[in-house]
mmCIF file of C-alpha atoms in Angstrom:
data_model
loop_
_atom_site.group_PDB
_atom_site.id
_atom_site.type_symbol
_atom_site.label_atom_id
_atom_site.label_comp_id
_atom_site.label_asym_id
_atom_site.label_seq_id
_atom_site.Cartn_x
_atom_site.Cartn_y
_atom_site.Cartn_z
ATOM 1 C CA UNK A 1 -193.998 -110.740 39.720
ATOM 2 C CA UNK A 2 -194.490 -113.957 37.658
ATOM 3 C CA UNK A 3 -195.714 -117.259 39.650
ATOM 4 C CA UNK A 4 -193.304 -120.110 38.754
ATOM 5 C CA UNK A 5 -194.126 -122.998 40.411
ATOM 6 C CA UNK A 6 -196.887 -124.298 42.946
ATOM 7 C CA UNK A 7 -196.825 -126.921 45.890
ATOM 8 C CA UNK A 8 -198.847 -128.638 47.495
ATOM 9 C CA UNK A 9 -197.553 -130.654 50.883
ATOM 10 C CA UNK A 10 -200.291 -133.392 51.623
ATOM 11 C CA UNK A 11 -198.394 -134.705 54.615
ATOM 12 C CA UNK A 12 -196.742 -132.812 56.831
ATOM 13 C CA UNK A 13 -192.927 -133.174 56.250
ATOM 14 C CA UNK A 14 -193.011 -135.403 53.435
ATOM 15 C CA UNK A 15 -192.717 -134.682 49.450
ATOM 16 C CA UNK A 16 -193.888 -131.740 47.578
ATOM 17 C CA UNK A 17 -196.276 -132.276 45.062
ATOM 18 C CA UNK A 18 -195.950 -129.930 41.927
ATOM 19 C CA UNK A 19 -198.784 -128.345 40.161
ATOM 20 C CA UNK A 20 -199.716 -126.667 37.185
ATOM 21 C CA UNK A 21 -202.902 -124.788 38.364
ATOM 22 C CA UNK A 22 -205.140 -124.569 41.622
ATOM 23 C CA UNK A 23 -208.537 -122.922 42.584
ATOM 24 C CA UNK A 24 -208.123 -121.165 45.913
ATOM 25 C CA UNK A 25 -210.613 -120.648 48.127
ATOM 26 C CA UNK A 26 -211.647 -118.031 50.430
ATOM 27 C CA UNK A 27 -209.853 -118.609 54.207
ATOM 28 C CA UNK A 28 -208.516 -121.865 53.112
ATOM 29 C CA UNK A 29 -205.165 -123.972 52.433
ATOM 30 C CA UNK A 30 -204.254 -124.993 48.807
ATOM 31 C CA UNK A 31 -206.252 -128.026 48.533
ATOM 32 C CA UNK A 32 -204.847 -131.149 50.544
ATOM 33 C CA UNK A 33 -202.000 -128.918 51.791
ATOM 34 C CA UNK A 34 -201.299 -130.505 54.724
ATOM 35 C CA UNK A 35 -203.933 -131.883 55.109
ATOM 36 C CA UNK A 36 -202.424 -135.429 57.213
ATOM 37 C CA UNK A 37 -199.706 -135.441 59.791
ATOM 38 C CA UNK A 38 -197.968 -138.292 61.977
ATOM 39 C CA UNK A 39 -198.842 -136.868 64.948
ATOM 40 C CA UNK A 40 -196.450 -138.376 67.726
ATOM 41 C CA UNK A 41 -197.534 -140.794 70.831
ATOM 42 C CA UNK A 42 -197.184 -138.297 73.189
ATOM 43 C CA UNK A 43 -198.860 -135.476 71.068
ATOM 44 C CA UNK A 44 -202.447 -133.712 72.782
ATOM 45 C CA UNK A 45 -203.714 -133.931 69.280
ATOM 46 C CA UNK A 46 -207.490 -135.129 68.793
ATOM 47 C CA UNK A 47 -208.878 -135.640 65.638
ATOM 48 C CA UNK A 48 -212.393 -134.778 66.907
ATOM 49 C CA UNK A 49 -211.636 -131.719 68.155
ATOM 50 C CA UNK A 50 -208.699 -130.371 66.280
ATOM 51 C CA UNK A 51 -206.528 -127.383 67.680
ATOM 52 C CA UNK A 52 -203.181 -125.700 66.283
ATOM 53 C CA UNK A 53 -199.987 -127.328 67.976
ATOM 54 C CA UNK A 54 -196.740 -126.354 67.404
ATOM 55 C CA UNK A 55 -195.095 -128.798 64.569
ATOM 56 C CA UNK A 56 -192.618 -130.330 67.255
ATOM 57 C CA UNK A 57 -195.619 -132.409 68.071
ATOM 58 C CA UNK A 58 -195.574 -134.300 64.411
ATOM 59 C CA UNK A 59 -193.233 -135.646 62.001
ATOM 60 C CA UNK A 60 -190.969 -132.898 60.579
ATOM 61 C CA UNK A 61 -187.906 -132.150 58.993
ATOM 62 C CA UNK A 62 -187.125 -129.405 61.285
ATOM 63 C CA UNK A 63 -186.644 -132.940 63.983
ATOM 64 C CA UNK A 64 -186.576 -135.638 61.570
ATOM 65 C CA UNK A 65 -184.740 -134.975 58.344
ATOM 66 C CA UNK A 66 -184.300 -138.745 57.573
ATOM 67 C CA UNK A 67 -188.242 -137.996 56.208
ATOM 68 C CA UNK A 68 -186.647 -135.945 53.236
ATOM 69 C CA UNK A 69 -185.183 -139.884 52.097
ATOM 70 C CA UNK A 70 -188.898 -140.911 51.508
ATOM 71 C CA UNK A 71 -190.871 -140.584 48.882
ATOM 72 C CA UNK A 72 -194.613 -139.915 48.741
ATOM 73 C CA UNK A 73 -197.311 -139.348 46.366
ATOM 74 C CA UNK A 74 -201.485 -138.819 47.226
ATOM 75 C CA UNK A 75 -204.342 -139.362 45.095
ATOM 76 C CA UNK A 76 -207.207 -137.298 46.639
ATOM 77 C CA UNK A 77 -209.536 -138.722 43.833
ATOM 78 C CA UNK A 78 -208.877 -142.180 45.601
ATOM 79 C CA UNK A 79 -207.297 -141.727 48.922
ATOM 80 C CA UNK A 80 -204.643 -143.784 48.343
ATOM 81 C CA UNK A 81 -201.312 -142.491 49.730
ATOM 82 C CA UNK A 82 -198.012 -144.406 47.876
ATOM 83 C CA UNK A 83 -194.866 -143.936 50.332
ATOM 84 C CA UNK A 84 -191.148 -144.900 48.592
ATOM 85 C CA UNK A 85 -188.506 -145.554 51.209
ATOM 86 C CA UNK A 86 -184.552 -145.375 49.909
ATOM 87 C CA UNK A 87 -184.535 -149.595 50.862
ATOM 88 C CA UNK A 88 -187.554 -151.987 50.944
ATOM 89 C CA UNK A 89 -190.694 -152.007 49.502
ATOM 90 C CA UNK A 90 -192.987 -149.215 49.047
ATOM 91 C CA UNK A 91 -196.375 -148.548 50.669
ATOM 92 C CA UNK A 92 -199.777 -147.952 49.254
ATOM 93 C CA UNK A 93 -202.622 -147.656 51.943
ATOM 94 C CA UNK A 94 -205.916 -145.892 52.120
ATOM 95 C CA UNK A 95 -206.045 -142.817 53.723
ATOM 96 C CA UNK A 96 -209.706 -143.309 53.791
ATOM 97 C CA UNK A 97 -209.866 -146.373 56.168
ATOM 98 C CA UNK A 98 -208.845 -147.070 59.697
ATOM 99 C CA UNK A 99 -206.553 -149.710 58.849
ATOM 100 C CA UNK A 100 -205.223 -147.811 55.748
ATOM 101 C CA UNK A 101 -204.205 -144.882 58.063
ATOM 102 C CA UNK A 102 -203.087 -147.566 60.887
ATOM 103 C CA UNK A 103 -200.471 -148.863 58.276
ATOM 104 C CA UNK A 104 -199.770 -145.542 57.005
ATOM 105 C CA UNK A 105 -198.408 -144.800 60.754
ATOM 106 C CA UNK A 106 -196.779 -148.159 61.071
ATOM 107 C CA UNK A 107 -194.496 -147.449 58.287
ATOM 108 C CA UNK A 108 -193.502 -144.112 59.362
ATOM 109 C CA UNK A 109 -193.345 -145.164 63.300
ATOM 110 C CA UNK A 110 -190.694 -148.015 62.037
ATOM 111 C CA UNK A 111 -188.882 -145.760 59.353
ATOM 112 C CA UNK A 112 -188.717 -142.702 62.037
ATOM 113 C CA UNK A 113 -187.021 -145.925 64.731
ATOM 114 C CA UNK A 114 -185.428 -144.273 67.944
ATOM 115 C CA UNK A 115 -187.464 -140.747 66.875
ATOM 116 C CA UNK A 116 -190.558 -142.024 66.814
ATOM 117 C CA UNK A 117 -192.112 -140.851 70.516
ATOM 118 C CA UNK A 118 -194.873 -143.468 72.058
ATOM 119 C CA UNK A 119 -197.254 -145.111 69.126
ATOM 120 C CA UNK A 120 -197.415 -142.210 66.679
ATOM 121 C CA UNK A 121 -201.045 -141.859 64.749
ATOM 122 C CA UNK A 122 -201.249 -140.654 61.028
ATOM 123 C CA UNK A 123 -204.145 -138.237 61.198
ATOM 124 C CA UNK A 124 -206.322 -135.779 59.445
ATOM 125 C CA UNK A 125 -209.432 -133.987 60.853
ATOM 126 C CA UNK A 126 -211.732 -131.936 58.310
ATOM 127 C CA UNK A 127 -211.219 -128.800 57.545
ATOM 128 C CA UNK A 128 -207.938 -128.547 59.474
ATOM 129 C CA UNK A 129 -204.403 -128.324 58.107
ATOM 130 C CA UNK A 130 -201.454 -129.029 59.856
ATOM 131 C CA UNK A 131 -200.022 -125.529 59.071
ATOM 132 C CA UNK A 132 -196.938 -123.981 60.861
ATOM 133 C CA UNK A 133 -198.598 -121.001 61.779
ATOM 134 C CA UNK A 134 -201.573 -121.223 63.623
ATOM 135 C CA UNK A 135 -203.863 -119.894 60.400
ATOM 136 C CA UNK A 136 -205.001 -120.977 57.527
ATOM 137 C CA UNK A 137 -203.004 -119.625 54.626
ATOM 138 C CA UNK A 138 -200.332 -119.498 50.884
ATOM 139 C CA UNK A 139 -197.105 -118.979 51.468
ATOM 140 C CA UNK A 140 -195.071 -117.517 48.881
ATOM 141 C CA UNK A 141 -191.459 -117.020 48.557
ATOM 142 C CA UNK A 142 -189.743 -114.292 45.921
ATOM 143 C CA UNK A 143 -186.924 -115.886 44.151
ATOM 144 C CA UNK A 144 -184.850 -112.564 44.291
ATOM 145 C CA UNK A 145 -185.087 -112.920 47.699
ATOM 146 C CA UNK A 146 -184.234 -116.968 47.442
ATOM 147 C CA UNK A 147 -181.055 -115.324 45.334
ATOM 148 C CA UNK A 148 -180.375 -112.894 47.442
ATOM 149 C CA UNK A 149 -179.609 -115.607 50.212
ATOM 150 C CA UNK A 150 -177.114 -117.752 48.072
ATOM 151 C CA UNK A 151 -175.286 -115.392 47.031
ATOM 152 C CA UNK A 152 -174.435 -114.212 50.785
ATOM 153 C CA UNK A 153 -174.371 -117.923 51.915
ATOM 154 C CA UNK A 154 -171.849 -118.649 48.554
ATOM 155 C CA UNK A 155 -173.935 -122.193 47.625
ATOM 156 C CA UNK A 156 -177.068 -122.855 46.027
ATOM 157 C CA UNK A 157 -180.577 -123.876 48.059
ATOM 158 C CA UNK A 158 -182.991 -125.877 46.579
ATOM 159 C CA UNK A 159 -186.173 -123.828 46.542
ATOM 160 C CA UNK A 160 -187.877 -127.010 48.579
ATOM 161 C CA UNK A 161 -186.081 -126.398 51.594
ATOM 162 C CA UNK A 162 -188.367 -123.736 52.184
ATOM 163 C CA UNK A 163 -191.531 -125.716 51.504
ATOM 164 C CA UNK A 164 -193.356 -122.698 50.206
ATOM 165 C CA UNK A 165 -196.934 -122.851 48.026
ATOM 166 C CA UNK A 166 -196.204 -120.015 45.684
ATOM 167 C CA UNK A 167 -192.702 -119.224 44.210
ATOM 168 C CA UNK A 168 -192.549 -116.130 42.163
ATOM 169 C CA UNK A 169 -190.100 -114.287 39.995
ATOM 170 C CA UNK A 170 -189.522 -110.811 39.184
ATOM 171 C CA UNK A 171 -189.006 -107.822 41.757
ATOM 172 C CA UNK A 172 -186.075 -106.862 44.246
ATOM 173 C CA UNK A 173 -184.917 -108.903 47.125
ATOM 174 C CA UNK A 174 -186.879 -108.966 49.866
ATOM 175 C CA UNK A 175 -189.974 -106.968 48.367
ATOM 176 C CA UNK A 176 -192.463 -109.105 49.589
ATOM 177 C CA UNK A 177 -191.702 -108.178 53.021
ATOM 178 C CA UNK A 178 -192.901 -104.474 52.033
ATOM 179 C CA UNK A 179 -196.761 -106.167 51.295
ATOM 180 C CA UNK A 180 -197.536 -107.717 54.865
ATOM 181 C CA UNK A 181 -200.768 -105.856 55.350
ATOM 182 C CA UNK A 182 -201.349 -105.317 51.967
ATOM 183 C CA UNK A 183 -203.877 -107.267 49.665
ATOM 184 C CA UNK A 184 -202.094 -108.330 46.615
ATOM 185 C CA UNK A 185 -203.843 -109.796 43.185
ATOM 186 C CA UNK A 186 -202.737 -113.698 42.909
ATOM 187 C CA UNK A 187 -203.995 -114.946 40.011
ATOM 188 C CA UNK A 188 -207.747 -114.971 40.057
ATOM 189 C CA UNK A 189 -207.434 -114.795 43.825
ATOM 190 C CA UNK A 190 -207.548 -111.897 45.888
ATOM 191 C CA UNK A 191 -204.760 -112.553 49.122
ATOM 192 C CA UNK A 192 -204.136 -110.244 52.016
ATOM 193 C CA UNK A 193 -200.306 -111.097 53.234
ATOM 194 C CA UNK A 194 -200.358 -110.884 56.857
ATOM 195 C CA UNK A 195 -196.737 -112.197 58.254
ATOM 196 C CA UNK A 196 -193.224 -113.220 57.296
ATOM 197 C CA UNK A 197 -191.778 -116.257 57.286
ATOM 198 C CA UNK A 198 -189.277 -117.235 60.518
ATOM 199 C CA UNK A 199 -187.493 -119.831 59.096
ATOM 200 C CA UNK A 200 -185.993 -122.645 60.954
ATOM 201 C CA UNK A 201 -183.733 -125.689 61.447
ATOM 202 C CA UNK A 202 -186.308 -127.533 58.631
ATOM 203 C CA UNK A 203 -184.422 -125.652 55.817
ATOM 204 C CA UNK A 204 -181.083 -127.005 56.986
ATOM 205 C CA UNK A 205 -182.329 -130.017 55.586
ATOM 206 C CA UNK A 206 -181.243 -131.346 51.978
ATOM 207 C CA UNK A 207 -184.204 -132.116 50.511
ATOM 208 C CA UNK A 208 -182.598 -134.885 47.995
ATOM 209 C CA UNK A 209 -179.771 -136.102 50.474
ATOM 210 C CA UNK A 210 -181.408 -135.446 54.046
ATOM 211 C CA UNK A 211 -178.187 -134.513 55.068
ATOM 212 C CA UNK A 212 -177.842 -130.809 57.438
ATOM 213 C CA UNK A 213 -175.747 -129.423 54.411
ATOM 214 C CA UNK A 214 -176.572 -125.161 55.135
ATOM 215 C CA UNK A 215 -177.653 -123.254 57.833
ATOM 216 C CA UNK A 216 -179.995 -120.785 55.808
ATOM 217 C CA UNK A 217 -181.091 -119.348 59.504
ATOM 218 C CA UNK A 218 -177.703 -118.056 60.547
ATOM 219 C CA UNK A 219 -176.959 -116.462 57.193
ATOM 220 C CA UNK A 220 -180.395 -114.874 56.878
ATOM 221 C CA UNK A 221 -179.536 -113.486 60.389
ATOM 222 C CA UNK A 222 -175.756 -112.562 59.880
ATOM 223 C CA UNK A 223 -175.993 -111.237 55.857
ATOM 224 C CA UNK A 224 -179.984 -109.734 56.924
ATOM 225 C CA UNK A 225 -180.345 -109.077 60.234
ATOM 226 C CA UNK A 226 -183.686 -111.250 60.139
ATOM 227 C CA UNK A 227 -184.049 -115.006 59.854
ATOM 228 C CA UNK A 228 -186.819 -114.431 57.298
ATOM 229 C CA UNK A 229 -188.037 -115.589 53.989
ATOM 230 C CA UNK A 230 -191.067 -115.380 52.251
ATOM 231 C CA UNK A 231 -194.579 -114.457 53.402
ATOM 232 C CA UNK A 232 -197.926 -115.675 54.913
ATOM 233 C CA UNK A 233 -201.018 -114.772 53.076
ATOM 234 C CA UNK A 234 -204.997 -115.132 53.200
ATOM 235 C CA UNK A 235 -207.342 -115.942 50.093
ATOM 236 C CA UNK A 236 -210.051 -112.936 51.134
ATOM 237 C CA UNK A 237 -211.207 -113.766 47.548
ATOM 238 C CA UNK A 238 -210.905 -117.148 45.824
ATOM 239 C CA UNK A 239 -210.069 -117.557 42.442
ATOM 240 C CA UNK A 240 -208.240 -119.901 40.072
ATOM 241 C CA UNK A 241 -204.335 -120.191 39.972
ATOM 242 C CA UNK A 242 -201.913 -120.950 37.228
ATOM 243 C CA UNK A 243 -198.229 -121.087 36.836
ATOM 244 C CA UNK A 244 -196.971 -118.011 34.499
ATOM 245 C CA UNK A 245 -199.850 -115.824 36.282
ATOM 246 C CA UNK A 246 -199.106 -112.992 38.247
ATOM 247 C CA UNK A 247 -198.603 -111.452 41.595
ATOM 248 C CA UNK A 248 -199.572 -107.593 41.860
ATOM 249 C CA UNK A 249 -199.984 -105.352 44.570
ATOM 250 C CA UNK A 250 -203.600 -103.625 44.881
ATOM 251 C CA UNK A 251 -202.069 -100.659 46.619
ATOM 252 C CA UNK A 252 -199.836 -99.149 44.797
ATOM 253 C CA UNK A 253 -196.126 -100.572 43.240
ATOM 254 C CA UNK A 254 -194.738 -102.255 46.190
ATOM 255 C CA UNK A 255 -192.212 -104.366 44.182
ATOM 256 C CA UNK A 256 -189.948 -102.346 42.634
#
């Protein structure tokens, strides 16, 4: 299997960022991949003593899809997060600085309106991601697999709806599933894929019109049996990334 793209998602919910290479590191996120969150008024989250919470408790397509309408870019040489809404004038604040982050939240609080719960925070804490799995890890999707699902659903998906790290080509539908708890060779990196990928109401979400267009859930259930795509892995091994590298089992050929 080929790699053929690589994301990055430095706030949870908001816009991919595409790269051509990465250096992964053992028990650890892409860099910056979620790395920020608008953690809602009501949400138990504390910075100083970070904990997993599920993502109902932040900003997220799965119950906000009007985020898919904004546009976001983040300079982690800088700090400086740039947020495009569809109307008005963009943002550019410093993620770095108390006010930066307070303005960061203000805009999102006031473009979020009636689904914006208390006096939301935008937040980070070192050396935690705002993951949707309570573990630190790559997820990568199989485009076969991607294919597999449009073709029973009759429309084509946007590979973003799925907000995965790692999309690869090459290999039969659904062959990833066969290497949870299996180490596979990523590129430099050295991954141990450890789950699959429930997908939810997030993926119903357009990412371009954040309109509910498809319900990729039911027909992964009623074409599959499963509501799953893709897989959750673990760098055991870090190692540098590129686009056009490859994906190989290290026990045995699991992919064809």
């Amino acid at each position: 299997m080929r790699v053929e793209h690589i994301y990055r998602y430095p706030v949870k919910g908001l816009t991919a960022e595409a790269l051509e290479e990465v250096a992964l590191r053992e028990g650890e996120c892409l860099p910056h991949d979620r790395r920020f969150a608008l953690a809602q008024g009501d949400a138990p989250f504390d910075p100083a003593a970070p904990t997993w919470l599920q993502k109902r408790h932040f900003g997220c397509l799965m119950a906000n899809a009007k985020l898919a309408l904004l546009h976001s870019a983040f300079d982690a040489r800088t700090g400086q997060m740039l947020i495009r809404p569809p109307e008005g004038a963009p943002l550019l604040a410093d993620t770095r600085s108390e006010a930066g982050r307070a303005a960061i939240a203000t805009f999102l609080a006031g473009f979020l309106g009636e689904e914006a719960r208390g006096t939301p925070h935008f937040v980070e804490a070192p050396g935690h991601n705002f993951t949707d799995v309570a573990a630190k890890a790559v997820s990568i999707i199989g485009m076969a697999s991607l294919h597999a699902l449009e073709r029973a659903a009759g429309m084509t998906l946007d590979p973003l709806r799925f907000r995965a790290n790692v999309y690869v080509s090459g290999g039969r539908p659904w062959a990833e599933f066969d290497l949870v708890g299996q180490e596979i060779q990523l590129g430099g990196a050295r991954l141990r894929v450890f789950k699959r990928i429930v997908r939810c109401p997030a993926t119903e979400v357009n990412p371009d019109t954040a309109e509910r267009d498809a319900k990729p859930p039911k027909a992964l259930r009623e074409h599959f049996g499963h509501a799953d795509l893709g897989v959750y892995a673990e760098v055991i091994e870090g190692g540098h990334l590129a686009i056009g590298d490859a994906l190989e089992p290290l026990q045995g050929d699991l992919l064809h």
